[in-house]
Coordinates of C-alpha atoms in Angstrom, one line a residue:
X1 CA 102.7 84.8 86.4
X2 CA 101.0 82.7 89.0
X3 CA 102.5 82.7 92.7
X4 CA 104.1 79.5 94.0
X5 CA 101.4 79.8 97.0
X6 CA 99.0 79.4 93.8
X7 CA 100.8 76.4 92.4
X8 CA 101.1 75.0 95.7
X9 CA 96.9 75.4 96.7
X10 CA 96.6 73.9 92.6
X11 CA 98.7 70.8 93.8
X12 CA 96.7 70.6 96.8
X13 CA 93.6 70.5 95.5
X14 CA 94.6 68.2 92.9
X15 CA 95.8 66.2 95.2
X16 CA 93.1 66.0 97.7
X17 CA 90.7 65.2 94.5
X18 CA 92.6 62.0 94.0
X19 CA 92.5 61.3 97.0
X20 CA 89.2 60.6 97.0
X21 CA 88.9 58.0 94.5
X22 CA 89.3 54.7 96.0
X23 CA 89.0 50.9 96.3
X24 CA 86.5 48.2 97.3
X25 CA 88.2 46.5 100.0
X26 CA 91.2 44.1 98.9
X27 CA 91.8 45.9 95.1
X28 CA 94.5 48.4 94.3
X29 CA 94.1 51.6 92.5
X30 CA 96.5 51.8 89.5
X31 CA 97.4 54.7 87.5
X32 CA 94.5 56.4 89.2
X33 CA 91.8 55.0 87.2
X34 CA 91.8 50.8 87.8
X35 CA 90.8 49.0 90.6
X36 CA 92.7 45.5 90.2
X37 CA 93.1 42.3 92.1
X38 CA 95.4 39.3 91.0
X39 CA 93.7 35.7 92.1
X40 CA 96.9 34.3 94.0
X41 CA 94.6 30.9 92.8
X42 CA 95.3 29.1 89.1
X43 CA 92.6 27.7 87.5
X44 CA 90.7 27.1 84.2
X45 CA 89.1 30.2 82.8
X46 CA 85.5 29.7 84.3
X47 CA 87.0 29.0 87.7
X48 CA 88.9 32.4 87.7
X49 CA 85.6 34.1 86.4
X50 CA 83.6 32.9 89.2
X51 CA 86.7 34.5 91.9
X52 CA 86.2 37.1 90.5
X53 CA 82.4 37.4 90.5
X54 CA 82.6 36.3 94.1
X55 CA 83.9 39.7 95.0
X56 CA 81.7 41.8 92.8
X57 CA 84.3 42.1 90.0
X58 CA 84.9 40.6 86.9
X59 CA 87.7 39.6 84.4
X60 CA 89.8 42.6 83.7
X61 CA 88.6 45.2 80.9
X62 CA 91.7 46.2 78.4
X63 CA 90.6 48.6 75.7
X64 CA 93.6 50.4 74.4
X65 CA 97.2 49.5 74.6
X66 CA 97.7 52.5 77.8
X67 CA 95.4 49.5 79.5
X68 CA 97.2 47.1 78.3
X69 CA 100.8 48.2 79.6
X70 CA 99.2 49.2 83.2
X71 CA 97.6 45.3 83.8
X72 CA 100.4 44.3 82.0
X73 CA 103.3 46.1 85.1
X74 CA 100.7 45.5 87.7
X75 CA 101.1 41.5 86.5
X76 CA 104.0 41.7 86.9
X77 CA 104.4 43.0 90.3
X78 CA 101.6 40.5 91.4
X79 CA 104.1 37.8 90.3
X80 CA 102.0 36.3 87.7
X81 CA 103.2 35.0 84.3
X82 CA 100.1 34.4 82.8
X83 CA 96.6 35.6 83.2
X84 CA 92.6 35.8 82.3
X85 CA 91.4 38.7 81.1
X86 CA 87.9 40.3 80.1
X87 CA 87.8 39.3 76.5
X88 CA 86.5 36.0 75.0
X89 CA 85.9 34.5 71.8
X90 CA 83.9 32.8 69.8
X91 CA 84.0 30.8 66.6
X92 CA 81.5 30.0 63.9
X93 CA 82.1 28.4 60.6
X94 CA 86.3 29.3 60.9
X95 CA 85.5 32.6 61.9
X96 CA 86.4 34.0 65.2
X97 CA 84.9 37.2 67.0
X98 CA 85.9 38.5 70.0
X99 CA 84.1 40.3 72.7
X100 CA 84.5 42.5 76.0
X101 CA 82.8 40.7 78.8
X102 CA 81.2 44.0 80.0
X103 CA 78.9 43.9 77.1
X104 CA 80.0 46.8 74.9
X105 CA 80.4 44.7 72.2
X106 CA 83.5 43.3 69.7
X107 CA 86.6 44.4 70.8
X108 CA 88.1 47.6 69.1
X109 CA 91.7 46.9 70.8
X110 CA 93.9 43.6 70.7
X111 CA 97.6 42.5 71.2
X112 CA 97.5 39.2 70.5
X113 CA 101.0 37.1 69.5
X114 CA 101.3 35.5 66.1
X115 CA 98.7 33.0 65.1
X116 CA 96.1 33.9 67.3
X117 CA 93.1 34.2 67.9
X118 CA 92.7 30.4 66.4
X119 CA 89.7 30.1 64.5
X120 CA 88.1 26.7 65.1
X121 CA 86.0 25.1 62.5
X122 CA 84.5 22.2 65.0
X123 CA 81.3 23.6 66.0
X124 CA 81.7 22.3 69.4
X125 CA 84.3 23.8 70.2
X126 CA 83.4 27.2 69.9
X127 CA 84.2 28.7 72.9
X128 CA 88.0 30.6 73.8
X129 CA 89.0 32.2 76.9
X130 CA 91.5 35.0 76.2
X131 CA 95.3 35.1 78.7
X132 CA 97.7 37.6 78.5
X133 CA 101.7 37.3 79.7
X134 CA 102.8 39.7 81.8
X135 CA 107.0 40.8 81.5
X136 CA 107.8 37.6 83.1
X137 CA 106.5 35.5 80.1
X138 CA 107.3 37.6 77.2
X139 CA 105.1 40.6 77.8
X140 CA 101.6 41.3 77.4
X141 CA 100.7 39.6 74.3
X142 CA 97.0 37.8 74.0
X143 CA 96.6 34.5 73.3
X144 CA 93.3 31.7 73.1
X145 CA 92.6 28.7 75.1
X146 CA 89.6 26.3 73.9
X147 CA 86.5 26.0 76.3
X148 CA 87.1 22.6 76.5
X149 CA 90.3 21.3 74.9
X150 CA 93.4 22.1 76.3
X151 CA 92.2 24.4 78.5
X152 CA 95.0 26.0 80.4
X153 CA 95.6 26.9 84.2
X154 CA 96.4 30.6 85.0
X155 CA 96.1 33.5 87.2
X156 CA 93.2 36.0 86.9
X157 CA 93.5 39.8 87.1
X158 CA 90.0 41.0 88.4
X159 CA 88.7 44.3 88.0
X160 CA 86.2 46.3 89.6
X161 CA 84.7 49.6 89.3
X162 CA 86.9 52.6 91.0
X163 CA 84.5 54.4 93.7
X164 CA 85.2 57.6 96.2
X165 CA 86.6 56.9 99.7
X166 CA 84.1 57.3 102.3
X167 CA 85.6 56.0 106.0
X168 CA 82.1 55.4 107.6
X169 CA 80.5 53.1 104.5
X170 CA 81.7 49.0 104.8
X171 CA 79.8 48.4 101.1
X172 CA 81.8 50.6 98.8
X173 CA 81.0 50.6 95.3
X174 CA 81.2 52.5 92.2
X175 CA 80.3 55.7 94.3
X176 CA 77.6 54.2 96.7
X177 CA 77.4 52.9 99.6
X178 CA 75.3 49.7 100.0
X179 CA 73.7 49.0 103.8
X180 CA 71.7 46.1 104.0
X181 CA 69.0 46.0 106.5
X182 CA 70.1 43.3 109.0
X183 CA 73.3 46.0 110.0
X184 CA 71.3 49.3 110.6
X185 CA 72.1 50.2 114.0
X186 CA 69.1 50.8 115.9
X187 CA 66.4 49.1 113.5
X188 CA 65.0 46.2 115.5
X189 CA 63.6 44.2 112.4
X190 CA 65.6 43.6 109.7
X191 CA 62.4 42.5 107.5
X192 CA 59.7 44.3 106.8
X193 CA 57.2 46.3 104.0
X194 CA 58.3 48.2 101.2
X195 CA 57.2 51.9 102.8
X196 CA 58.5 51.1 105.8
X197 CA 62.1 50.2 104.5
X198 CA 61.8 53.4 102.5
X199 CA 61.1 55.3 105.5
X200 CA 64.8 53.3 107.5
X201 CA 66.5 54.5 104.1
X202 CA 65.4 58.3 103.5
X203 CA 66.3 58.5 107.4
X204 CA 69.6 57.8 106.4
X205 CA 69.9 60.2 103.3
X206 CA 69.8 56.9 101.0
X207 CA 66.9 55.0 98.8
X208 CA 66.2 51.6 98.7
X209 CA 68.5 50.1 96.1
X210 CA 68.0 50.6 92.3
X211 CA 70.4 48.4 90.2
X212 CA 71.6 49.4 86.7
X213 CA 74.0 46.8 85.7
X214 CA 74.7 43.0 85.6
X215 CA 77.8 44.4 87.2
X216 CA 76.0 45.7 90.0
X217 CA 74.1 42.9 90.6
X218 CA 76.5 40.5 91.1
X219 CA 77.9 42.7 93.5
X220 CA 74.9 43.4 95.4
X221 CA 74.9 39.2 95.5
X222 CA 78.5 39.2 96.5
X223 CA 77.2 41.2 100.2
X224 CA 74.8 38.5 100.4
X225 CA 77.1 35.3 100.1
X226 CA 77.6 34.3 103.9
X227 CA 74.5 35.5 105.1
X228 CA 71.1 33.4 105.0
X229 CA 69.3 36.1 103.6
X230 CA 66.8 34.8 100.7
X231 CA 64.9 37.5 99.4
X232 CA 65.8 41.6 99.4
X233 CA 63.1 43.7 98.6
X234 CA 64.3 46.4 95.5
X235 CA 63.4 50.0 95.4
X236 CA 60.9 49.4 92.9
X237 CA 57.4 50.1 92.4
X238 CA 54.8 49.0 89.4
X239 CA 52.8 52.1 87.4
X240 CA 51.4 48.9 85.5
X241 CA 51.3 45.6 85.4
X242 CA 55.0 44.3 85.2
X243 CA 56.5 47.9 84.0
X244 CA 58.5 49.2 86.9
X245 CA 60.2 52.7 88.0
X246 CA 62.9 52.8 90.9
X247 CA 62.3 54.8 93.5
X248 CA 65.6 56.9 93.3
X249 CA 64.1 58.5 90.2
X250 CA 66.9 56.4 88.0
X251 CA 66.2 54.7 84.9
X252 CA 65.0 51.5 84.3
X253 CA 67.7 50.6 81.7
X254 CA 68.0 46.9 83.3
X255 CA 66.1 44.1 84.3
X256 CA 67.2 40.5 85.9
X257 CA 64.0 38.7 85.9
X258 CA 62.8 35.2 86.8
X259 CA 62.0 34.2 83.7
X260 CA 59.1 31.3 85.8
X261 CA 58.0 34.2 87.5
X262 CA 54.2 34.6 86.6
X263 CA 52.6 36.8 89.4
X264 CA 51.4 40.1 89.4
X265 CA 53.0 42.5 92.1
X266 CA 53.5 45.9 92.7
X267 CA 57.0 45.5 93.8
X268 CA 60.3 43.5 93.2
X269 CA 62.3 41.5 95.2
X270 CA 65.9 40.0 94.6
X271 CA 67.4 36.3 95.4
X272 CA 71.1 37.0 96.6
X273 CA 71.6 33.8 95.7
X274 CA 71.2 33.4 91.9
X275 CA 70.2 36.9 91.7
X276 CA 67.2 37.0 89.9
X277 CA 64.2 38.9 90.4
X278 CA 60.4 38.2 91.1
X279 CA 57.5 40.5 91.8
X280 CA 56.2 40.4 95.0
X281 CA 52.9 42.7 97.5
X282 CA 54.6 45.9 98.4
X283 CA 53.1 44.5 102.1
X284 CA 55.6 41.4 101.9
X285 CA 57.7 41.8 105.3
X286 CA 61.5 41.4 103.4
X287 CA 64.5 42.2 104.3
X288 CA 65.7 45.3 102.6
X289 CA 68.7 47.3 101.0
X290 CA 69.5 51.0 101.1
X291 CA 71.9 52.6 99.1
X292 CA 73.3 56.1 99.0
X293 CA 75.3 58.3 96.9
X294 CA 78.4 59.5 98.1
X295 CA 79.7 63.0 98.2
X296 CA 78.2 65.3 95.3
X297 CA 81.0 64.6 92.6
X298 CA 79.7 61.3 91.7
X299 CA 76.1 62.5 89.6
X300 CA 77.1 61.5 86.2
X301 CA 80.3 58.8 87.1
X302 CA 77.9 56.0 88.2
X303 CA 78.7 52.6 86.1
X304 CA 74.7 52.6 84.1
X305 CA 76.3 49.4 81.7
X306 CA 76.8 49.8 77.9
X307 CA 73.8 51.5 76.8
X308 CA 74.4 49.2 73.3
X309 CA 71.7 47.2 72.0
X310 CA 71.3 43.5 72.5
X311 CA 74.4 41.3 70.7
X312 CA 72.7 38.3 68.9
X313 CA 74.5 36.0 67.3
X314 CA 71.4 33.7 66.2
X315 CA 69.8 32.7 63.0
X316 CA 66.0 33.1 63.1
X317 CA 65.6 29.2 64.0
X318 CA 68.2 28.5 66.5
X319 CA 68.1 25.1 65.4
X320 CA 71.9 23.8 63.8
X321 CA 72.3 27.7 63.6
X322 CA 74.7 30.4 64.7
X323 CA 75.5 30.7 68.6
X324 CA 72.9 32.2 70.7
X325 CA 74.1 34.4 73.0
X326 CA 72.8 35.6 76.1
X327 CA 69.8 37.3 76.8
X328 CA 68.3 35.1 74.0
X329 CA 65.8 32.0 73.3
X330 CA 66.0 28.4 72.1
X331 CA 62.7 26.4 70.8
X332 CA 62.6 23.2 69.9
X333 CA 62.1 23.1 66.4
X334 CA 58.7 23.6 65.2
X335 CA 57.8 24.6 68.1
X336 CA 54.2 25.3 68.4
X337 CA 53.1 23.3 65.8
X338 CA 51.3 20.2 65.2
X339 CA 52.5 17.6 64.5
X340 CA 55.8 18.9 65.0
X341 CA 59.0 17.8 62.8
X342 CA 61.0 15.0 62.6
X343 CA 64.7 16.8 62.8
X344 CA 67.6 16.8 64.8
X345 CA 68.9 19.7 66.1
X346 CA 72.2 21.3 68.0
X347 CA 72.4 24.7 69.9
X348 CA 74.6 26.5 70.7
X349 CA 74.4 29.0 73.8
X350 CA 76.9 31.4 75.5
X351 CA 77.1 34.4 77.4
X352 CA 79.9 36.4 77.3
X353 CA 83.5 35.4 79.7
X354 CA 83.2 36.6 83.0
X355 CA 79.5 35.2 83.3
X356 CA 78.2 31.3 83.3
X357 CA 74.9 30.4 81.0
X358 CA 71.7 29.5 82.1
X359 CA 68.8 27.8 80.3
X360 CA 65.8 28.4 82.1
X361 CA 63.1 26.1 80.1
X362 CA 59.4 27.9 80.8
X363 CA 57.9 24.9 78.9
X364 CA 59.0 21.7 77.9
X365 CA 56.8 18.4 76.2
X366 CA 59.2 15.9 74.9
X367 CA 59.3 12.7 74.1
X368 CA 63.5 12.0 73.0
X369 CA 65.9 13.3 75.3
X370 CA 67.4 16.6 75.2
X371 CA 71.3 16.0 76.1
X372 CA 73.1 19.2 77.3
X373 CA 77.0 18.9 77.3
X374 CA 79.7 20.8 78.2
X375 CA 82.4 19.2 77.1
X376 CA 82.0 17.3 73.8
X377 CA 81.2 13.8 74.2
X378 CA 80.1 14.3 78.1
X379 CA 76.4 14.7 79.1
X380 CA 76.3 17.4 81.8
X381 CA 72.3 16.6 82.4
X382 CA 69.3 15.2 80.2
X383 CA 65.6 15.9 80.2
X384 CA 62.8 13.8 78.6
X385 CA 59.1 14.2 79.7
X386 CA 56.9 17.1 80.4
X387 CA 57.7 19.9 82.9
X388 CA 56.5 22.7 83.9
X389 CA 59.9 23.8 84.7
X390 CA 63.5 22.9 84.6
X391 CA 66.5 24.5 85.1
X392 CA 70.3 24.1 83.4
X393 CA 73.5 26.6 85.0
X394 CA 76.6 25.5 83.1
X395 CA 80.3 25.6 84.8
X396 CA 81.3 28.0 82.5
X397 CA 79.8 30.4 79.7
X398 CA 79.5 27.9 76.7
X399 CA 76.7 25.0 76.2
X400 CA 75.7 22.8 73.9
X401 CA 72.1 21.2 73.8
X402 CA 71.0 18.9 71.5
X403 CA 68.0 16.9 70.6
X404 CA 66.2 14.4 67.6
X405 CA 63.1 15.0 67.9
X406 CA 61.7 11.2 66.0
X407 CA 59.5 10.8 69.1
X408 CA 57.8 14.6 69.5
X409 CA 55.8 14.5 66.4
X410 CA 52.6 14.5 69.5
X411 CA 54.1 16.9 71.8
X412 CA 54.7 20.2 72.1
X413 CA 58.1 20.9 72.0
X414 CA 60.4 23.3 74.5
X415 CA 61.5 26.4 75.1
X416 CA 64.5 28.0 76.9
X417 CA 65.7 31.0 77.9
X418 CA 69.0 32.1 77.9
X419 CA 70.4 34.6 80.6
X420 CA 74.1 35.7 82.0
X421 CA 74.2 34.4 85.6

């Protein structure tokens, strides 16, 4: 039978273990396993996303009723009756599917009260943010709120990824520590070459950064967000033309590229402020970030992302098709040949809840307008010409272009890319 000085160093060690699993600054660990944050803000669904975002989080994951009932108490004791959370919705010919916004795919787990989720058969209004009510309002049931009719005002549990507590590291996260170049004590240039900034890391028992996640990225971004810092170089280096391997010896398993970026580097670089990455000289004098592990327990907990394959939602043309969801592409239709069509068209486009959608358009000859709207009935922006490139970030994670294309049957067309920003 085991001594009580055994039970005793048990208990201690099992107690020192959780100890070490921590916060980022400002969320509280719950039932040892959630980092959560309730916005004291209301707002509509794409508003709350954004807070979120802002501090390297996202709308909260709930994937089994244990989850459920631990955001549900920790609601409560936030004071909020209703709430975002990380699952959204989407409807397509009176069928609605619901996904987690950390990309693993359809949810497996729901609670949601009678009646819902509503399946919508106007194919602009396709989009649904997902709320839950905490004990004050009824308790924990799910319910739907339309992208863009009726949308409803309500608190936001966040959620970010647990890490291990380390007193000495200010950027915290998911088992790393992040320290940007421009605080290293005792480097007297905060920009410089890719070796070099290798060099400032290894001295500190760290790499330049490797990033494995949309997740991660926005955090890395969220470091960035009151600092006038435009370009980061990454711990990356080319073995070919545009194929890259981190320096950390981590896999590539995720990529946030500029999709106008057309030069040829032999490293990459990251824009803290939309986050997207561009190759660049390995010589390019940038300012830098390192990032190292922290403690030894932490070699297979690191957040990689879903390792699932790309959700698409599109038909093969895009064109008065199914939703295309982010990553993804939209062509004009026809695009490519000559003369091109005489057809009107409506796309759909959407990235999942806790993210907005971009439309990055590579190429574009057109002669009718392209109207994008958010809301139905409301132009958000137009394009009609040529460009060599153009641009579209919605308020929220749901789009709608469309286009008649009577006037193209000379020009070339356009094409967009869709991407999670």
């Amino acid at each position: 039978m085991p001594s009580l000085l055994t039970f005793l160093l048990i208990g201690s060690c099992i107690a020192s273990s959780l100890a070490e699993v921590t916060c980022p600054d400002g969320f509280t660990l719950v039932d040892g396993r959630k980092c959560l944050f309730a916005t004291s803000s209301i707002g509509w669904h794409e508003y709350i996303a954004k807070e979120c975002k802002s501090m390297g989080a996202r709308l909260v994951s709930i994937k089994s009723e244990e989850d459920n009932d631990v955001v549900g108490v920790f609601a409560f004791n936030s004071g909020c009756y209703s709430y975002w959370i990380g699952v959204y919705c989407f409807s397509d010919n009176g069928n609605t599917t619901c996904y987690n916004d950390d990309y693993s795919g359809p949810i497996t787990f729901s609670y949601w009260a009678p009646i819902y989720p509503k399946n919508s058969t106007d194919r602009r209004d396709f989009g649904q943010g997902v709320y839950a009510d905490s004990y004050w309002n009824g308790g924990e049931y799910w319910r739907t709120s339309s992208s863009y009719k009726n949308q409803l005002l309500k608190q936001g549990i966040c959620e970010a990824p647990t890490t291990i507590a380390d007193p000495s590291c200010k950027y915290n996260y998911n088992g790393y520590c992040y320290i940007p170049s421009h605080e290293i004590p005792g480097v007297t240039t905060n920009s410089t070459t890719y070796p070099k900034a290798q060099a400032i890391c290894r001295s500190l028992n760290a790499n330049m950064v490797s990033i494995h996640s949309k997740l991660e990225n926005d955090y890395i971004q969220s470091i960035y967000q009151d600092i006038r810092v435009y370009q980061i170089t990454l711990g990356a280096q080319a073995f070919q033309p545009h194929v890259f391997n981190w320096v950390d010896g981590s896999s590539f398993d995720y990529s946030h590229r500029d999709p106008f970026d057309n030069f040829t580097g032999n490293c990459l670089e990251m824009n803290p402020w939309d986050g997207l990455w561009t190759e660049i000289n390995c010589q390019v004098f940038n300012y830098f970030l390192c990032q190292r592990k922290i403690g030894d327990k932490l070699e297979n907990l690191r957040l990689e992302g879903p390792k699932t394959s790309h959700i698409d939602l599109s038909d093969s043309s895009g064109c008065n098709g199914t939703i295309v969801l982010a990553p993804g592409t939209v062509t004009s239709f026809g695009y490519g040949t000559s003369p091109l069509p005489d057809t009107y068209c409506l796309w759909r486009v959407a990235t999942l809840g806790s993210d907005r959608v971009a439309v990055y358009f590579t190429e574009m000859e057109i002669g009718d307008t392209l109207y994008i709207e958010v809301y139905h009935g409301k132009w958000d922006i137009t394009f009609n010409g040529t460009y060599s490139y153009g641009t579209y970030i919605a308020p929220g994670n749901t789009a709608i272009l469309s286009h008649d294309s009577d006037k193209d049957t000379k020009l070339k067309g356009f094409k967009g890319v869709i991407m999670a920003y």
